[in-house]
PDB file of C-alpha atoms in Angstrom:
ATOM      1  CA  SER A   1       1.340  43.639  12.907  1.00 49.00           C
ATOM      2  CA  ASP A   2       1.982  44.969  16.417  1.00 54.00           C
ATOM      3  CA  PRO A   3       5.764  44.725  17.113  1.00 56.00           C
ATOM      4  CA  GLN A   4       5.062  44.618  20.838  1.00 60.00           C
ATOM      5  CA  ILE A   5       3.176  41.284  20.629  1.00 59.00           C
ATOM      6  CA  PRO A   6       5.430  38.201  21.072  1.00 59.00           C
ATOM      7  CA  VAL A   7       5.725  35.946  18.037  1.00 49.00           C
ATOM      8  CA  ALA A   8       5.610  32.136  18.410  1.00 46.00           C
ATOM      9  CA  LEU A   9       7.582  30.173  15.833  1.00 44.00           C
ATOM     10  CA  ILE A  10       6.563  26.665  14.781  1.00 42.00           C
ATOM     11  CA  ASP A  11       8.921  24.096  13.288  1.00 46.00           C
ATOM     12  CA  ARG A  12       6.222  22.100  11.440  1.00 48.00           C
ATOM     13  CA  LEU A  13       3.102  23.210   9.607  1.00 44.00           C
ATOM     14  CA  PRO A  14      -0.202  21.892  10.970  1.00 46.00           C
ATOM     15  CA  THR A  15      -1.828  19.131   8.960  1.00 47.00           C
ATOM     16  CA  PHE A  16      -5.485  18.270   8.467  1.00 45.00           C
ATOM     17  CA  ALA A  17      -7.089  15.002   7.472  1.00 50.00           C
ATOM     18  CA  ASN A  18      -7.873  14.805   3.756  1.00 54.00           C
ATOM     19  CA  PRO A  19      -9.488  11.525   2.660  1.00 55.00           C
ATOM     20  CA  ASP A  20      -8.695  12.311  -0.999  1.00 64.00           C
ATOM     21  CA  LEU A  21      -4.994  11.837  -0.223  1.00 78.00           C
ATOM     22  CA  VAL A  22      -5.313   8.470   1.521  1.00 88.00           C
ATOM     23  CA  GLU A  23      -4.641   5.326  -0.500  1.00 92.00           C
ATOM     24  CA  GLU A  24      -6.992   2.575   0.690  1.00 95.00           C
ATOM     25  CA  VAL A  25      -6.638  -0.964  -0.637  1.00 96.00           C
ATOM     26  CA  THR A  26      -8.578  -4.039   0.460  1.00 97.00           C
ATOM     27  CA  VAL A  27      -7.586  -7.499  -0.763  1.00 97.00           C
ATOM     28  CA  LYS A  28      -9.011 -10.914   0.071  1.00 97.00           C
ATOM     29  CA  ALA A  29      -6.781 -13.802  -1.024  1.00 98.00           C
ATOM     30  CA  VAL A  30      -7.898 -17.436  -0.832  1.00 97.00           C
ATOM     31  CA  VAL A  31      -4.800 -19.556  -1.345  1.00 97.00           C
ATOM     32  CA  SER A  32      -4.881 -23.053  -2.850  1.00 96.00           C
ATOM     33  CA  PRO A  33      -2.449 -25.852  -1.889  1.00 94.00           C
ATOM     34  CA  SER A  34      -0.558 -25.178  -5.135  1.00 94.00           C
ATOM     35  CA  GLY A  35       0.126 -21.601  -4.073  1.00 96.00           C
ATOM     36  CA  ASP A  36      -2.264 -19.990  -6.553  1.00 97.00           C
ATOM     37  CA  ALA A  37      -4.629 -17.466  -5.019  1.00 98.00           C
ATOM     38  CA  ARG A  38      -8.129 -16.343  -5.880  1.00 98.00           C
ATOM     39  CA  ILE A  39      -8.114 -12.612  -5.201  1.00 98.00           C
ATOM     40  CA  THR A  40     -10.762  -9.980  -4.656  1.00 97.00           C
ATOM     41  CA  PHE A  41      -9.318  -6.461  -4.946  1.00 97.00           C
ATOM     42  CA  ARG A  42     -10.982  -3.174  -3.953  1.00 96.00           C
ATOM     43  CA  LEU A  43      -9.549   0.318  -4.478  1.00 94.00           C
ATOM     44  CA  PRO A  44     -11.591   3.500  -3.857  1.00 93.00           C
ATOM     45  CA  LEU A  45     -10.581   6.576  -5.865  1.00 90.00           C
ATOM     46  CA  ARG A  46     -11.583  10.181  -5.243  1.00 86.00           C
ATOM     47  CA  GLY A  47     -11.138  13.554  -6.842  1.00 83.00           C
ATOM     48  CA  GLY A  48      -8.952  13.764  -9.938  1.00 82.00           C
ATOM     49  CA  GLN A  49      -7.959  10.089  -9.825  1.00 83.00           C
ATOM     50  CA  ALA A  50     -11.606   9.026 -10.027  1.00 84.00           C
ATOM     51  CA  GLU A  51     -12.293  11.482 -12.843  1.00 86.00           C
ATOM     52  CA  GLN A  52      -9.330  10.206 -14.885  1.00 86.00           C
ATOM     53  CA  LEU A  53     -10.408   6.591 -14.404  1.00 84.00           C
ATOM     54  CA  LEU A  54     -14.002   7.268 -15.457  1.00 84.00           C
ATOM     55  CA  GLU A  55     -12.875   9.277 -18.494  1.00 87.00           C
ATOM     56  CA  ARG A  56     -10.600   6.419 -19.547  1.00 84.00           C
ATOM     57  CA  VAL A  57     -13.306   3.794 -19.156  1.00 84.00           C
ATOM     58  CA  ASP A  58     -15.987   5.897 -20.844  1.00 85.00           C
ATOM     59  CA  SER A  59     -13.717   6.501 -23.853  1.00 88.00           C
ATOM     60  CA  VAL A  60     -13.282   2.780 -24.573  1.00 85.00           C
ATOM     61  CA  PRO A  61     -15.800   0.712 -26.574  1.00 88.00           C
ATOM     62  CA  SER A  62     -17.830  -1.586 -24.347  1.00 85.00           C
ATOM     63  CA  ASP A  63     -16.306  -4.702 -25.918  1.00 87.00           C
ATOM     64  CA  GLN A  64     -12.833  -3.542 -24.780  1.00 88.00           C
ATOM     65  CA  ILE A  65     -13.618  -2.789 -21.137  1.00 89.00           C
ATOM     66  CA  ALA A  66     -12.486  -6.284 -20.140  1.00 91.00           C
ATOM     67  CA  MET A  67      -9.036  -5.479 -21.549  1.00 91.00           C
ATOM     68  CA  ILE A  68      -8.737  -2.488 -19.204  1.00 91.00           C
ATOM     69  CA  TYR A  69      -9.591  -4.651 -16.201  1.00 92.00           C
ATOM     70  CA  ARG A  70      -7.016  -7.219 -17.294  1.00 94.00           C
ATOM     71  CA  GLN A  71      -4.350  -4.524 -17.661  1.00 93.00           C
ATOM     72  CA  MET A  72      -5.132  -3.293 -14.160  1.00 92.00           C
ATOM     73  CA  ALA A  73      -4.986  -6.801 -12.730  1.00 95.00           C
ATOM     74  CA  VAL A  74      -1.674  -7.690 -14.422  1.00 94.00           C
ATOM     75  CA  SER A  75      -0.066  -4.441 -13.214  1.00 93.00           C
ATOM     76  CA  LEU A  76      -1.021  -5.353  -9.643  1.00 94.00           C
ATOM     77  CA  PHE A  77      -0.530  -9.125  -9.758  1.00 95.00           C
ATOM     78  CA  PRO A  78       1.823 -10.254 -12.565  1.00 91.00           C
ATOM     79  CA  GLY A  79       0.418 -13.169 -14.516  1.00 93.00           C
ATOM     80  CA  ALA A  80      -3.142 -12.515 -13.338  1.00 95.00           C
ATOM     81  CA  ASP A  81      -5.690 -14.739 -15.051  1.00 96.00           C
ATOM     82  CA  GLU A  82      -9.461 -15.275 -15.063  1.00 96.00           C
ATOM     83  CA  VAL A  83      -9.975 -11.550 -14.543  1.00 96.00           C
ATOM     84  CA  SER A  84     -13.317  -9.827 -14.143  1.00 95.00           C
ATOM     85  CA  GLY A  85     -13.903  -6.266 -13.059  1.00 94.00           C
ATOM     86  CA  GLU A  86     -16.401  -3.602 -12.220  1.00 93.00           C
ATOM     87  CA  ILE A  87     -16.384   0.094 -11.392  1.00 91.00           C
ATOM     88  CA  GLU A  88     -18.809   1.400  -8.807  1.00 90.00           C
ATOM     89  CA  ARG A  89     -19.675   5.034  -9.403  1.00 89.00           C
ATOM     90  CA  GLY A  90     -20.764   7.376  -6.657  1.00 83.00           C
ATOM     91  CA  ASP A  91     -20.969  11.060  -5.815  1.00 79.00           C
ATOM     92  CA  GLY A  92     -17.731  10.828  -3.860  1.00 78.00           C
ATOM     93  CA  GLY A  93     -15.720   9.113  -6.604  1.00 88.00           C
ATOM     94  CA  ALA A  94     -15.371   5.578  -7.914  1.00 90.00           C
ATOM     95  CA  VAL A  95     -14.343   2.144  -6.657  1.00 92.00           C
ATOM     96  CA  ILE A  96     -12.349  -0.360  -8.705  1.00 93.00           C
ATOM     97  CA  LEU A  97     -13.380  -3.971  -8.049  1.00 95.00           C
ATOM     98  CA  LEU A  98     -11.367  -6.839  -9.501  1.00 96.00           C
ATOM     99  CA  ASP A  99     -11.658 -10.612  -9.213  1.00 97.00           C
ATOM    100  CA  LEU A 100      -8.740 -12.643 -10.495  1.00 97.00           C
ATOM    101  CA  THR A 101      -6.492 -15.646 -10.065  1.00 97.00           C
ATOM    102  CA  ALA A 102      -2.848 -14.949  -9.237  1.00 97.00           C
ATOM    103  CA  PRO A 103      -0.695 -17.942 -10.264  1.00 96.00           C
ATOM    104  CA  ARG A 104       2.084 -18.778  -7.806  1.00 96.00           C
ATOM    105  CA  ALA A 105       1.061 -15.988  -5.457  1.00 97.00           C
ATOM    106  CA  CYS A 106       2.661 -18.114  -2.730  1.00 97.00           C
ATOM    107  CA  GLU A 107       5.749 -20.217  -3.448  1.00 96.00           C
ATOM    108  CA  GLU A 108       7.328 -23.028  -1.448  1.00 95.00           C
ATOM    109  CA  GLU A 109      10.358 -22.064   0.600  1.00 94.00           C
ATOM    110  CA  ASP A 110      11.850 -24.190   3.410  1.00 91.00           C
ATOM    111  CA  GLY A 111       8.567 -26.049   3.818  1.00 92.00           C
ATOM    112  CA  ASP A 112       6.481 -22.860   4.010  1.00 94.00           C
ATOM    113  CA  LEU A 113       4.462 -21.002   1.396  1.00 97.00           C
ATOM    114  CA  VAL A 114       5.845 -17.462   1.048  1.00 97.00           C
ATOM    115  CA  CYS A 115       3.333 -15.052  -0.507  1.00 97.00           C
ATOM    116  CA  ARG A 116       5.424 -12.320  -2.110  1.00 96.00           C
ATOM    117  CA  SER A 117       2.682 -11.466  -4.611  1.00 95.00           C
ATOM    118  CA  LEU A 118       0.428 -10.523  -1.688  1.00 96.00           C
ATOM    119  CA  VAL A 119       2.658  -7.676  -0.473  1.00 96.00           C
ATOM    120  CA  LEU A 120       0.402  -4.635  -0.907  1.00 94.00           C
ATOM    121  CA  SER A 121       2.815  -1.841   0.007  1.00 93.00           C
ATOM    122  CA  ASN A 122       4.899  -0.144  -2.675  1.00 93.00           C
ATOM    123  CA  PRO A 123       8.469   0.772  -1.634  1.00 95.00           C
ATOM    124  CA  VAL A 124       9.130   4.446  -0.884  1.00 96.00           C
ATOM    125  CA  VAL A 125      12.933   4.373  -1.283  1.00 96.00           C
ATOM    126  CA  PRO A 126      12.877   4.589  -5.119  1.00 96.00           C
ATOM    127  CA  VAL A 127      10.714   7.707  -4.906  1.00 94.00           C
ATOM    128  CA  LEU A 128      12.057   9.492  -1.823  1.00 96.00           C
ATOM    129  CA  ALA A 129      15.492   8.178  -0.920  1.00 94.00           C
ATOM    130  CA  SER A 130      17.314   6.761  -3.935  1.00 92.00           C
ATOM    131  CA  LEU A 131      20.185   9.289  -3.934  1.00 92.00           C
ATOM    132  CA  PRO A 132      23.378   8.834  -1.885  1.00 91.00           C
ATOM    133  CA  GLU A 133      23.154  12.473  -0.805  1.00 92.00           C
ATOM    134  CA  ARG A 134      21.313  15.714  -1.568  1.00 93.00           C
ATOM    135  CA  ARG A 135      22.543  19.250  -2.127  1.00 94.00           C
ATOM    136  CA  TYR A 136      19.080  20.775  -1.738  1.00 95.00           C
ATOM    137  CA  PRO A 137      16.243  20.141   0.735  1.00 95.00           C
ATOM    138  CA  LEU A 138      13.665  17.456   0.040  1.00 96.00           C
ATOM    139  CA  VAL A 139      10.233  19.015   0.508  1.00 96.00           C
ATOM    140  CA  LEU A 140       7.170  16.808   0.988  1.00 95.00           C
ATOM    141  CA  ARG A 141       4.243  19.169   0.614  1.00 94.00           C
ATOM    142  CA  LEU A 142       1.609  16.458   0.961  1.00 93.00           C
ATOM    143  CA  PRO A 143       1.460  13.427   3.250  1.00 95.00           C
ATOM    144  CA  ILE A 144       1.946   9.890   2.022  1.00 95.00           C
ATOM    145  CA  GLU A 145      -0.728   7.827   3.744  1.00 96.00           C
ATOM    146  CA  ARG A 146      -1.773   4.261   2.981  1.00 96.00           C
ATOM    147  CA  ARG A 147      -4.314   1.976   4.626  1.00 97.00           C
ATOM    148  CA  LEU A 148      -3.841  -1.567   3.377  1.00 97.00           C
ATOM    149  CA  GLN A 149      -6.077  -4.479   4.386  1.00 97.00           C
ATOM    150  CA  LEU A 150      -5.237  -8.081   3.536  1.00 98.00           C
ATOM    151  CA  ASP A 151      -7.657 -10.890   4.387  1.00 97.00           C
ATOM    152  CA  LEU A 152      -5.607 -14.055   3.903  1.00 98.00           C
ATOM    153  CA  VAL A 153      -7.252 -17.489   3.829  1.00 97.00           C
ATOM    154  CA  ALA A 154      -4.892 -20.470   4.015  1.00 95.00           C
ATOM    155  CA  PRO A 155      -5.674 -23.775   2.262  1.00 94.00           C
ATOM    156  CA  ASP A 156      -6.788 -26.820   4.226  1.00 92.00           C
ATOM    157  CA  GLY A 157      -3.943 -28.196   6.290  1.00 92.00           C
ATOM    158  CA  TRP A 158      -2.190 -24.826   6.415  1.00 94.00           C
ATOM    159  CA  SER A 159      -2.352 -21.713   8.586  1.00 93.00           C
ATOM    160  CA  VAL A 160      -0.997 -18.182   8.436  1.00 94.00           C
ATOM    161  CA  ALA A 161       2.297 -18.137  10.329  1.00 93.00           C
ATOM    162  CA  ALA A 162       2.074 -16.296  13.637  1.00 91.00           C
ATOM    163  CA  ARG A 163       4.087 -13.096  13.963  1.00 93.00           C
ATOM    164  CA  PRO A 164       3.958  -9.860  15.959  1.00 95.00           C
ATOM    165  CA  PRO A 165       2.278  -6.781  14.441  1.00 97.00           C
ATOM    166  CA  ARG A 166       4.606  -4.467  12.552  1.00 97.00           C
ATOM    167  CA  ARG A 167       5.385  -1.188  14.312  1.00 97.00           C
ATOM    168  CA  LEU A 168       7.586   1.835  13.575  1.00 97.00           C
ATOM    169  CA  SER A 169       7.148   5.289  15.083  1.00 97.00           C
ATOM    170  CA  THR A 170       9.420   8.300  14.534  1.00 96.00           C
ATOM    171  CA  GLU A 171       8.949  11.999  13.856  1.00 96.00           C
ATOM    172  CA  LEU A 172       9.653  11.209  10.189  1.00 97.00           C
ATOM    173  CA  GLY A 173       6.738   8.785   9.851  1.00 97.00           C
ATOM    174  CA  SER A 174       5.089   5.684  11.217  1.00 97.00           C
ATOM    175  CA  VAL A 175       3.877   2.161  10.521  1.00 97.00           C
ATOM    176  CA  GLU A 176       1.146   0.540  12.584  1.00 98.00           C
ATOM    177  CA  GLU A 177      -0.434  -2.856  12.002  1.00 98.00           C
ATOM    178  CA  THR A 178      -3.298  -4.648  13.677  1.00 97.00           C
ATOM    179  CA  LEU A 179      -3.775  -8.394  13.247  1.00 97.00           C
ATOM    180  CA  SER A 180      -6.918 -10.431  13.836  1.00 96.00           C
ATOM    181  CA  THR A 181      -8.065 -13.958  13.054  1.00 91.00           C
ATOM    182  CA  ALA A 182     -11.574 -15.203  12.364  1.00 84.00           C
ATOM    183  CA  ASP A 183     -13.049 -18.184  10.512  1.00 77.00           C
ATOM    184  CA  GLY A 184      -9.610 -19.447   9.511  1.00 74.00           C
ATOM    185  CA  ALA A 185      -8.550 -16.158   7.924  1.00 87.00           C
ATOM    186  CA  GLN A 186      -6.035 -13.610   9.160  1.00 95.00           C
ATOM    187  CA  THR A 187      -6.773  -9.917   8.629  1.00 97.00           C
ATOM    188  CA  SER A 188      -3.861  -7.490   8.521  1.00 97.00           C
ATOM    189  CA  MET A 189      -4.647  -3.759   8.725  1.00 98.00           C
ATOM    190  CA  LEU A 190      -1.492  -1.812   7.849  1.00 97.00           C
ATOM    191  CA  HIS A 191      -1.377   1.976   8.257  1.00 98.00           C
ATOM    192  CA  ILE A 192       1.605   3.834   6.766  1.00 97.00           C
ATOM    193  CA  LEU A 193       2.080   7.575   7.239  1.00 97.00           C
ATOM    194  CA  ILE A 194       4.834   9.959   6.156  1.00 97.00           C
ATOM    195  CA  PRO A 195       3.718  13.500   7.074  1.00 96.00           C
ATOM    196  CA  PRO A 196       4.546  16.666   5.120  1.00 96.00           C
ATOM    197  CA  GLN A 197       8.045  17.779   6.015  1.00 96.00           C
ATOM    198  CA  ARG A 198      11.215  19.481   4.857  1.00 96.00           C
ATOM    199  CA  VAL A 199      14.334  17.315   4.934  1.00 96.00           C
ATOM    200  CA  GLU A 200      17.527  19.352   4.971  1.00 96.00           C
ATOM    201  CA  PRO A 201      20.602  17.949   3.179  1.00 96.00           C
ATOM    202  CA  ALA A 202      22.292  17.325   6.537  1.00 96.00           C
ATOM    203  CA  ASP A 203      19.313  15.197   7.642  1.00 96.00           C
ATOM    204  CA  TYR A 204      18.884  13.314   4.372  1.00 97.00           C
ATOM    205  CA  ALA A 205      20.982  10.298   5.386  1.00 96.00           C
ATOM    206  CA  ALA A 206      18.814   9.764   8.477  1.00 96.00           C
ATOM    207  CA  PHE A 207      15.660  10.165   6.376  1.00 97.00           C
ATOM    208  CA  ALA A 208      16.971   7.629   3.836  1.00 97.00           C
ATOM    209  CA  ARG A 209      17.624   5.133   6.659  1.00 97.00           C
ATOM    210  CA  PHE A 210      14.063   5.664   7.878  1.00 97.00           C
ATOM    211  CA  CYS A 211      12.689   4.971   4.383  1.00 97.00           C
ATOM    212  CA  GLN A 212      14.788   1.805   4.128  1.00 97.00           C
ATOM    213  CA  ALA A 213      13.520   0.611   7.518  1.00 97.00           C
ATOM    214  CA  LEU A 214       9.928   1.389   6.486  1.00 97.00           C
ATOM    215  CA  ASP A 215      10.274  -0.573   3.249  1.00 97.00           C
ATOM    216  CA  GLU A 216      11.907  -3.538   4.967  1.00 97.00           C
ATOM    217  CA  LEU A 217       9.038  -3.661   7.442  1.00 96.00           C
ATOM    218  CA  THR A 218       6.099  -3.097   5.095  1.00 97.00           C
ATOM    219  CA  THR A 219       7.244  -5.380   2.267  1.00 96.00           C
ATOM    220  CA  ARG A 220       7.733  -8.504   4.369  1.00 96.00           C
ATOM    221  CA  PRO A 221       5.639 -11.202   2.673  1.00 96.00           C
ATOM    222  CA  PRO A 222       3.091 -13.236   4.623  1.00 96.00           C
ATOM    223  CA  ARG A 223       3.982 -16.894   5.203  1.00 96.00           C
ATOM    224  CA  LEU A 224       1.816 -19.986   5.461  1.00 96.00           C
ATOM    225  CA  GLU A 225       2.893 -23.060   7.412  1.00 94.00           C
ATOM    226  CA  THR A 226       1.515 -26.581   7.651  1.00 92.00           C
ATOM    227  CA  LEU A 227      -0.639 -27.444  10.663  1.00 85.00           C
ATOM    228  CA  SER A 228       1.451 -30.547  11.241  1.00 74.00           C
ATOM    229  CA  ARG A 229       4.485 -28.466  12.179  1.00 63.00           C
TER     230      ARG A 229
END
């Protein structure tokens, strides 16, 4: 309020960690030689998302709960079969647990098994950057943050193809992956972050290119190769 005190301007609002806004998915996939995969899926929900899930489940007769789990599984892994599910309730929210078989999760391509059904990241371009141009600013008031873990177990005689970790770092957002191997399984930990920001129309083309690069990087399917190669 004192006009004599210098004013410091900031070009970006400060952000604070909020676990309710972070999407966390953990998947273990045990692949068979045919390319089918036995999958264990875990998704914690907090706040309003957890409340909506529990209200939906509690409103359904007990003999129809299995149908809800099947609908969830098919929406995540098309063609999912042999589905069982459970919801863990806690003070902090709820956790969806699914066990299922995903037919043809990995399909043969040039001698490899390419596992497109095991891509856990949803593209951001359709939501954020589908227009050729914008006349008004694009305002992201909340961050988009995802932590995706895939534990991939190859069938006998196969291994997860070696590759470098995925990396992308700009002021618009970032992708960071860590890879580890233990007991014949590869664990991928993928962290995706797009912070709150205001994208002016003049900067939209650059932002759209960033989103395209992010999608190309995060939706690359894992590959399995034979040990004899």
